[in-house]
Each structure stands twice: as structure tokens, then as C-alpha cells.
mmCIF file of C-alpha atoms in Angstrom:
data_model
loop_
_atom_site.group_PDB
_atom_site.id
_atom_site.type_symbol
_atom_site.label_atom_id
_atom_site.label_comp_id
_atom_site.label_asym_id
_atom_site.label_seq_id
_atom_site.Cartn_x
_atom_site.Cartn_y
_atom_site.Cartn_z
ATOM 1 C CA MET L 1 0.088 0.007 -0.075
ATOM 2 C CA ALA L 2 1.211 3.494 -0.911
ATOM 3 C CA LYS L 3 0.112 6.802 0.363
ATOM 4 C CA GLN L 4 -0.264 10.227 -1.309
ATOM 5 C CA LYS L 5 -0.711 13.755 -0.027
ATOM 6 C CA VAL L 6 -4.070 15.369 -1.218
ATOM 7 C CA GLY L 7 -4.014 19.023 -0.151
ATOM 8 C CA ASP L 8 -2.811 18.860 3.467
ATOM 9 C CA PHE L 9 -3.862 15.300 4.231
ATOM 10 C CA TYR L 10 -2.143 11.906 3.585
ATOM 11 C CA VAL L 11 -4.607 9.372 1.695
ATOM 12 C CA ASP L 12 -4.194 5.710 0.724
ATOM 13 C CA SER L 13 -3.083 5.345 -2.898
ATOM 14 C CA TYR L 14 -3.677 2.513 -5.209
ATOM 15 C CA PRO L 15 -3.269 1.710 -8.986
ATOM 16 C CA THR L 16 -6.267 2.473 -11.291
ATOM 17 C CA GLY L 17 -8.520 -0.744 -11.342
ATOM 18 C CA ALA L 18 -6.885 -2.380 -8.262
ATOM 19 C CA VAL L 19 -9.018 -4.477 -6.099
ATOM 20 C CA VAL L 20 -8.097 -3.528 -2.480
ATOM 21 C CA THR L 21 -8.817 -5.700 0.502
ATOM 22 C CA GLU L 22 -8.621 -4.044 4.046
ATOM 23 C CA THR L 23 -9.779 -4.422 7.363
ATOM 24 C CA ILE L 24 -13.253 -3.282 8.576
ATOM 25 C CA ALA L 25 -11.416 -1.273 11.284
ATOM 26 C CA ARG L 26 -9.368 0.531 8.737
ATOM 27 C CA THR L 27 -12.532 1.165 6.454
ATOM 28 C CA ASP L 28 -14.429 2.629 9.288
ATOM 29 C CA PHE L 29 -11.416 4.797 10.558
ATOM 30 C CA ASN L 30 -10.938 6.224 6.782
ATOM 31 C CA ALA L 31 -14.651 6.926 6.718
ATOM 32 C CA ALA L 32 -14.595 8.884 10.245
ATOM 33 C CA ARG L 33 -11.363 10.631 9.163
ATOM 34 C CA THR L 34 -12.950 11.746 6.059
ATOM 35 C CA HIS L 35 -15.900 13.488 8.074
ATOM 36 C CA ALA L 36 -13.253 15.316 10.265
ATOM 37 C CA ILE L 37 -11.224 16.591 6.970
ATOM 38 C CA THR L 38 -14.822 17.779 5.708
ATOM 39 C CA LEU L 39 -15.185 19.985 8.823
ATOM 40 C CA ILE L 40 -11.689 21.409 8.150
ATOM 41 C CA ASN L 41 -12.686 22.060 4.545
ATOM 42 C CA ILE L 42 -15.732 23.931 5.734
ATOM 43 C CA HIS L 43 -13.611 25.924 7.950
ATOM 44 C CA ASP L 44 -11.330 26.775 5.090
ATOM 45 C CA GLU L 45 -14.263 27.755 2.859
ATOM 46 C CA LYS L 46 -15.782 29.940 5.554
ATOM 47 C CA THR L 47 -12.521 31.749 6.403
ATOM 48 C CA GLY L 48 -11.399 32.100 2.745
ATOM 49 C CA GLY L 49 -7.934 30.761 3.738
ATOM 50 C CA GLY L 50 -6.948 34.132 5.254
ATOM 51 C CA LYS L 51 -4.574 34.607 7.812
ATOM 52 C CA GLY L 52 -5.524 35.763 11.473
ATOM 53 C CA ARG L 53 -7.801 34.475 13.997
ATOM 54 C CA PRO L 54 -11.184 33.222 12.464
ATOM 55 C CA PRO L 55 -14.597 34.166 13.808
ATOM 56 C CA GLN L 56 -15.351 32.428 17.145
ATOM 57 C CA GLU L 57 -18.259 30.378 15.607
ATOM 58 C CA LEU L 58 -15.973 28.776 13.293
ATOM 59 C CA GLU L 59 -13.694 27.453 16.288
ATOM 60 C CA ALA L 60 -16.318 24.939 16.730
ATOM 61 C CA LEU L 61 -15.397 23.197 13.464
ATOM 62 C CA LYS L 62 -11.749 22.642 14.395
ATOM 63 C CA ARG L 63 -12.557 21.406 17.867
ATOM 64 C CA SER L 64 -15.086 19.078 16.327
ATOM 65 C CA ALA L 65 -12.894 17.734 13.808
ATOM 66 C CA LEU L 66 -10.142 17.004 16.495
ATOM 67 C CA ILE L 67 -12.673 15.342 18.595
ATOM 68 C CA LEU L 68 -13.888 13.237 15.754
ATOM 69 C CA ALA L 69 -10.375 12.297 14.689
ATOM 70 C CA ILE L 70 -9.339 10.835 18.017
ATOM 71 C CA THR L 71 -12.831 9.204 18.298
ATOM 72 C CA ALA L 72 -11.985 7.369 15.171
ATOM 73 C CA TRP L 73 -8.572 6.265 16.386
ATOM 74 C CA GLU L 74 -10.338 4.880 19.600
ATOM 75 C CA SER L 75 -12.721 3.060 17.599
ATOM 76 C CA PHE L 76 -9.846 1.587 15.247
ATOM 77 C CA VAL L 77 -8.064 0.328 18.318
ATOM 78 C CA GLU L 78 -11.081 -1.284 19.879
ATOM 79 C CA ASP L 79 -12.192 -2.791 16.469
ATOM 80 C CA THR L 80 -8.684 -3.920 15.670
ATOM 81 C CA VAL L 81 -8.124 -5.827 19.179
ATOM 82 C CA THR L 82 -11.495 -7.245 18.892
ATOM 83 C CA PHE L 83 -11.261 -8.700 15.443
ATOM 84 C CA GLU L 84 -7.565 -9.956 15.821
ATOM 85 C CA LEU L 85 -8.148 -11.661 19.252
ATOM 86 C CA ASP L 86 -11.298 -13.217 17.795
ATOM 87 C CA LYS L 87 -9.068 -14.770 14.888
ATOM 88 C CA LYS L 88 -6.647 -16.016 17.575
ATOM 89 C CA LEU L 89 -9.384 -17.457 19.639
ATOM 90 C CA LYS L 90 -10.979 -19.175 16.521
ATOM 91 C CA GLY L 91 -7.574 -20.672 15.553
ATOM 92 C CA ALA L 92 -6.448 -22.072 18.990
ATOM 93 C CA SER L 93 -7.421 -25.449 19.762
ATOM 94 C CA LYS L 94 -6.126 -25.083 23.534
ATOM 95 C CA ALA L 95 -5.555 -22.517 25.992
ATOM 96 C CA THR L 96 -1.731 -23.002 25.993
ATOM 97 C CA GLU L 97 -1.409 -21.812 22.365
ATOM 98 C CA LEU L 98 -2.345 -18.404 24.019
ATOM 99 C CA GLN L 99 -0.767 -18.929 27.268
ATOM 100 C CA SER L 100 0.006 -15.115 28.128
ATOM 101 C CA ILE L 101 -3.487 -14.153 27.084
ATOM 102 C CA PHE L 102 -5.205 -17.019 29.235
ATOM 103 C CA ASN L 103 -3.008 -16.411 32.172
ATOM 104 C CA GLY L 104 -3.718 -12.585 32.206
ATOM 105 C CA VAL L 105 -7.506 -13.153 31.996
ATOM 106 C CA ALA L 106 -7.502 -16.168 34.518
ATOM 107 C CA ALA L 107 -5.390 -14.051 36.891
ATOM 108 C CA GLU L 108 -7.955 -11.295 36.946
ATOM 109 C CA TRP L 109 -11.017 -13.673 37.173
ATOM 110 C CA LEU L 110 -9.589 -15.198 40.062
ATOM 111 C CA ASP L 111 -8.577 -11.908 41.765
ATOM 112 C CA PRO L 112 -11.039 -11.175 44.444
ATOM 113 C CA GLU L 113 -10.177 -7.411 44.371
ATOM 114 C CA ARG L 114 -11.121 -7.365 40.544
ATOM 115 C CA SER L 115 -13.805 -9.944 40.245
ATOM 116 C CA PRO L 116 -16.596 -11.429 42.314
ATOM 117 C CA LYS L 117 -15.549 -14.325 44.840
ATOM 118 C CA ARG L 118 -15.182 -17.441 42.928
ATOM 119 C CA HIS L 119 -16.117 -20.870 44.255
ATOM 120 C CA GLY L 120 -15.077 -24.384 43.162
ATOM 121 C CA PRO L 121 -17.999 -24.848 40.679
ATOM 122 C CA ASP L 122 -17.252 -21.647 38.961
ATOM 123 C CA LEU L 123 -14.172 -23.374 37.637
ATOM 124 C CA ALA L 124 -16.289 -25.255 35.141
ATOM 125 C CA LYS L 125 -16.702 -21.978 33.289
ATOM 126 C CA TRP L 126 -13.088 -22.521 31.960
ATOM 127 C CA THR L 127 -13.471 -26.086 30.713
ATOM 128 C CA GLY L 128 -13.663 -27.168 27.086
ATOM 129 C CA GLU L 129 -14.149 -24.205 24.949
ATOM 130 C CA GLU L 130 -15.473 -22.033 27.696
ATOM 131 C CA TRP L 131 -12.137 -20.365 28.427
ATOM 132 C CA LYS L 132 -12.483 -18.530 24.989
ATOM 133 C CA VAL L 133 -15.781 -17.290 26.276
ATOM 134 C CA ARG L 134 -14.191 -15.905 29.330
ATOM 135 C CA VAL L 135 -11.409 -13.999 27.377
ATOM 136 C CA ARG L 136 -13.987 -12.419 25.269
ATOM 137 C CA GLU L 137 -15.942 -11.346 28.202
ATOM 138 C CA SER L 138 -12.903 -9.950 29.648
ATOM 139 C CA LEU L 139 -12.182 -7.839 26.504
ATOM 140 C CA ALA L 140 -15.747 -6.561 26.536
ATOM 141 C CA LEU L 141 -15.699 -5.360 30.130
ATOM 142 C CA THR L 142 -12.298 -3.879 29.581
ATOM 143 C CA LEU L 143 -13.659 -1.730 26.332
ATOM 144 C CA GLU L 144 -16.374 -0.410 28.463
ATOM 145 C CA THR L 145 -13.968 1.860 30.048
ATOM 146 C CA PHE L 146 -11.356 2.430 27.286
ATOM 147 C CA HIS L 147 -11.757 5.915 26.666
ATOM 148 C CA THR L 148 -8.353 7.347 26.866
ATOM 149 C CA PRO L 149 -6.493 5.914 23.793
ATOM 150 C CA ASN L 150 -3.056 7.152 24.542
ATOM 151 C CA THR L 151 0.175 5.299 24.225
ATOM 152 C CA GLU L 152 0.041 3.415 27.723
ATOM 153 C CA ASN L 153 -3.515 2.558 27.515
ATOM 154 C CA THR L 154 -3.340 1.314 23.859
ATOM 155 C CA ASN L 155 -0.255 -0.701 24.494
ATOM 156 C CA ARG L 156 -1.679 -2.353 27.382
ATOM 157 C CA LEU L 157 -4.653 -3.189 25.333
ATOM 158 C CA PHE L 158 -2.736 -4.939 22.781
ATOM 159 C CA LYS L 159 -0.212 -6.602 25.053
ATOM 160 C CA ARG L 160 -2.777 -8.244 27.099
ATOM 161 C CA TYR L 161 -5.249 -9.401 24.526
ATOM 162 C CA LEU L 162 -2.821 -9.953 21.422
ATOM 163 C CA GLY L 163 0.474 -10.345 23.055
ATOM 164 C CA ILE L 164 2.303 -7.332 21.093
ATOM 165 C CA GLN L 165 4.103 -4.452 22.294
ATOM 166 C CA ILE L 166 2.315 -2.355 19.791
ATOM 167 C CA GLN L 167 3.959 0.972 20.679
ATOM 168 C CA ASP L 168 7.422 -0.302 19.380
ATOM 169 C CA SER L 169 6.059 -0.404 15.725
ATOM 170 C CA TRP L 170 4.913 3.421 15.832
ATOM 171 C CA SER L 171 7.828 4.453 13.677
ATOM 172 C CA TRP L 172 7.982 5.680 9.927
ATOM 173 C CA ASN L 173 10.143 7.842 7.927
ATOM 174 C CA ALA L 174 11.620 10.415 10.013
ATOM 175 C CA MET L 175 9.194 9.738 12.885
ATOM 176 C CA SER L 176 10.617 7.741 15.685
ATOM 177 C CA ALA L 177 8.493 5.553 18.022
ATOM 178 C CA ALA L 178 9.211 7.961 21.078
ATOM 179 C CA ASN L 179 8.353 10.961 19.022
ATOM 180 C CA ALA L 180 5.257 9.390 17.741
ATOM 181 C CA GLN L 181 4.160 8.190 21.161
ATOM 182 C CA LYS L 182 4.572 11.605 22.653
ATOM 183 C CA LYS L 183 2.577 13.157 19.844
ATOM 184 C CA LEU L 184 -0.231 10.814 20.356
ATOM 185 C CA ASP L 185 -0.194 11.577 24.178
ATOM 186 C CA ASP L 186 -0.360 15.326 23.838
ATOM 187 C CA LEU L 187 -3.150 14.981 21.412
ATOM 188 C CA ILE L 188 -5.188 12.831 23.742
ATOM 189 C CA LYS L 189 -4.550 15.309 26.527
ATOM 190 C CA LEU L 190 -5.748 18.347 24.121
ATOM 191 C CA ARG L 191 -8.793 16.377 23.262
ATOM 192 C CA GLY L 192 -9.554 16.066 27.022
ATOM 193 C CA ARG L 193 -9.144 19.729 27.623
ATOM 194 C CA VAL L 194 -11.470 20.487 24.636
ATOM 195 C CA VAL L 195 -14.207 18.085 25.831
ATOM 196 C CA HIS L 196 -14.047 19.348 29.452
ATOM 197 C CA ARG L 197 -13.672 22.828 28.899
ATOM 198 C CA GLY L 198 -16.637 22.483 26.335
ATOM 199 C CA LYS L 199 -18.973 21.829 29.014
ATOM 200 C CA THR L 200 -18.533 24.896 31.023
ATOM 201 C CA LEU L 201 -20.780 28.078 30.125
ATOM 202 C CA HIS L 202 -20.296 30.292 33.000
ATOM 203 C CA PRO L 203 -18.369 33.652 32.125
ATOM 204 C CA ALA L 204 -15.943 32.942 35.021
ATOM 205 C CA SER L 205 -15.085 29.576 33.625
ATOM 206 C CA ALA L 206 -11.735 28.938 32.025
ATOM 207 C CA LYS L 207 -11.881 29.510 28.452
ATOM 208 C CA LEU L 208 -11.767 26.827 25.926
ATOM 209 C CA PRO L 209 -8.275 25.947 24.800
ATOM 210 C CA ASP L 210 -7.206 27.166 21.204
ATOM 211 C CA VAL L 211 -7.159 24.541 18.640
ATOM 212 C CA LYS L 212 -5.271 25.615 15.757
ATOM 213 C CA ARG L 213 -5.823 24.271 12.035
ATOM 214 C CA ASN L 214 -2.394 23.036 11.660
ATOM 215 C CA THR L 215 -2.902 21.040 14.900
ATOM 216 C CA VAL L 216 -5.834 19.407 13.514
ATOM 217 C CA VAL L 217 -4.126 18.569 10.193
ATOM 218 C CA ASP L 218 -1.244 17.047 12.031
ATOM 219 C CA ALA L 219 -3.367 15.152 14.193
ATOM 220 C CA LEU L 220 -5.328 13.464 11.081
ATOM 221 C CA ASN L 221 -2.112 12.753 9.490
ATOM 222 C CA LEU L 222 -0.452 11.207 12.715
ATOM 223 C CA LEU L 223 -3.468 9.006 13.362
ATOM 224 C CA TYR L 224 -3.485 7.887 9.715
ATOM 225 C CA SER L 225 0.071 6.877 10.024
ATOM 226 C CA LEU L 226 -0.640 5.087 13.258
ATOM 227 C CA VAL L 227 -3.293 3.040 11.848
ATOM 228 C CA SER L 228 -0.945 2.102 8.835
ATOM 229 C CA VAL L 229 2.045 1.007 11.027
ATOM 230 C CA THR L 230 -0.251 -0.813 13.624
ATOM 231 C CA GLU L 231 -1.633 -2.807 10.809
ATOM 232 C CA SER L 232 1.793 -3.507 9.262
ATOM 233 C CA ALA L 233 2.798 -4.668 12.567
ATOM 234 C CA LEU L 234 -0.170 -7.130 12.938
ATOM 235 C CA ASN L 235 0.183 -8.259 9.098
ATOM 236 C CA VAL L 236 -3.125 -7.018 8.305
ATOM 237 C CA ALA L 237 -2.256 -4.001 6.089
ATOM 238 C CA PRO L 238 -4.346 -3.643 2.935
ATOM 239 C CA SER L 239 -3.424 -6.017 0.037
ATOM 240 C CA VAL L 240 -3.919 -5.028 -3.338
ATOM 241 C CA GLY L 241 -5.018 -7.339 -6.489
ATOM 242 C CA THR L 242 -5.848 -6.826 -10.142
ATOM 243 C CA GLY L 243 -9.389 -8.588 -10.107
ATOM 244 C CA ALA L 244 -8.255 -10.778 -13.098
#
């Protein structure tokens, strides 16, 4: 898969007539990202591309684009882990084939501080194929509280349920993994400030943080690249055929 820059934004690029196979998670991410780009395009049309601070009412477009972009990333992470774990579980004939995943979920299940107290008969829930049900249940519960897709939380999710240190794969061209991680974390923090400040209306409340156009553009391109290198690390990057 190649990419090209259209205006300010990187997009997937394929030969004319190519038949592309990509993950559902990537398709959905690109669709949501396109909506965020549309908001920036509307912002540009309204401001005429001029310099200086745009009218206050147009600030909502940039903030909304930022929030939408990070929501798209969050959904991509959740969907990718769900789909890839499901493939692992379907392909495993016994728990020892996914030992680290099994051990992590079982330890949580047995921990009285994180789960209800267990009794002897409860162990039957791990016999046969039932252990796979317990693993899927664990992921579902974890995703219910997965609302901050920063480096630490995202890596923990991939490590626990897929057995991969995904943050190590986040490098491309001149972007180091450490720099990509910092940029993602800064972006998530900014999203948090925008969302929480957006709920205040009182004149004495702290004002909404400024969101610059370039910040949103950089965010959309960063997240696009993170999706690409994440899928490459999992060997699920888009494949291209001729359809012949």
C-alpha cells in the first residue's frame, strides 16, 4: 500500500483498477477521518484561507474535527483488538496456544479485588471451549472503560489481548517511535481539555483551549500513520490485487 498527499492530508493510494482488501477497522477509520477532513474544508471555505484568527463560531469546526479524529482512532484500536483476538481464539485448539493471554485473563478472574469471589463450581466455566468465552467477556468489559486511547492504554490493551508491544512499531520515515508516542499522548490530552472545557458555560469558567488548524491537520495525519504502522505490525495491512 502506498500513500499520497491530497492537499494537506495523506490518503491511501492504489493503482487504477486495483482490487483492495482492507480491514473493517481501517475502512471505518478512514470514513470517520474523512468526516473530520470535511469539517476542516468547511472551515477553510468560511475563512477564505485568510490569515489571522477566524470568527469564534468557526472554532467549533476545528474542535469537532479534533474530537472526531481521536474518536476514530479509539474505535480503530477497539475494533482491531476485537477482530484480531477473535481470529486468535478461533484458531486456537487449546489455551496453551495463547498462554500469556489466558494467564492474564484467568488471573483477573480469580482476583477477588477485581472480580466477584469465585467458588469451586465456577471453575467449570473454564473447561472445554468455555475459556474462550471468558477471554471475550474480559475484553468486552475492558473496552467499556477504554476512553483514553493514549500510548500507555493502547499498548496495554494490545499486550494483554494480542500479546504484542504495539507501541514499538510506531515509527515511519523520520518519525521515531518515541516521538510518535509523545505526539499521540499530547493529542489525547488536548482532546480531554477541549471536551471538558466545552461543558462549561459560565463567564467565569476557564476559556476553551485554542485549537489551531495546523494542530488538527497534524493530528489527522499522525493518526493515519499510526493506523498504517499498527496494521503492518499485525500483518493486516491492505492488500492489492488486479481482480483478474
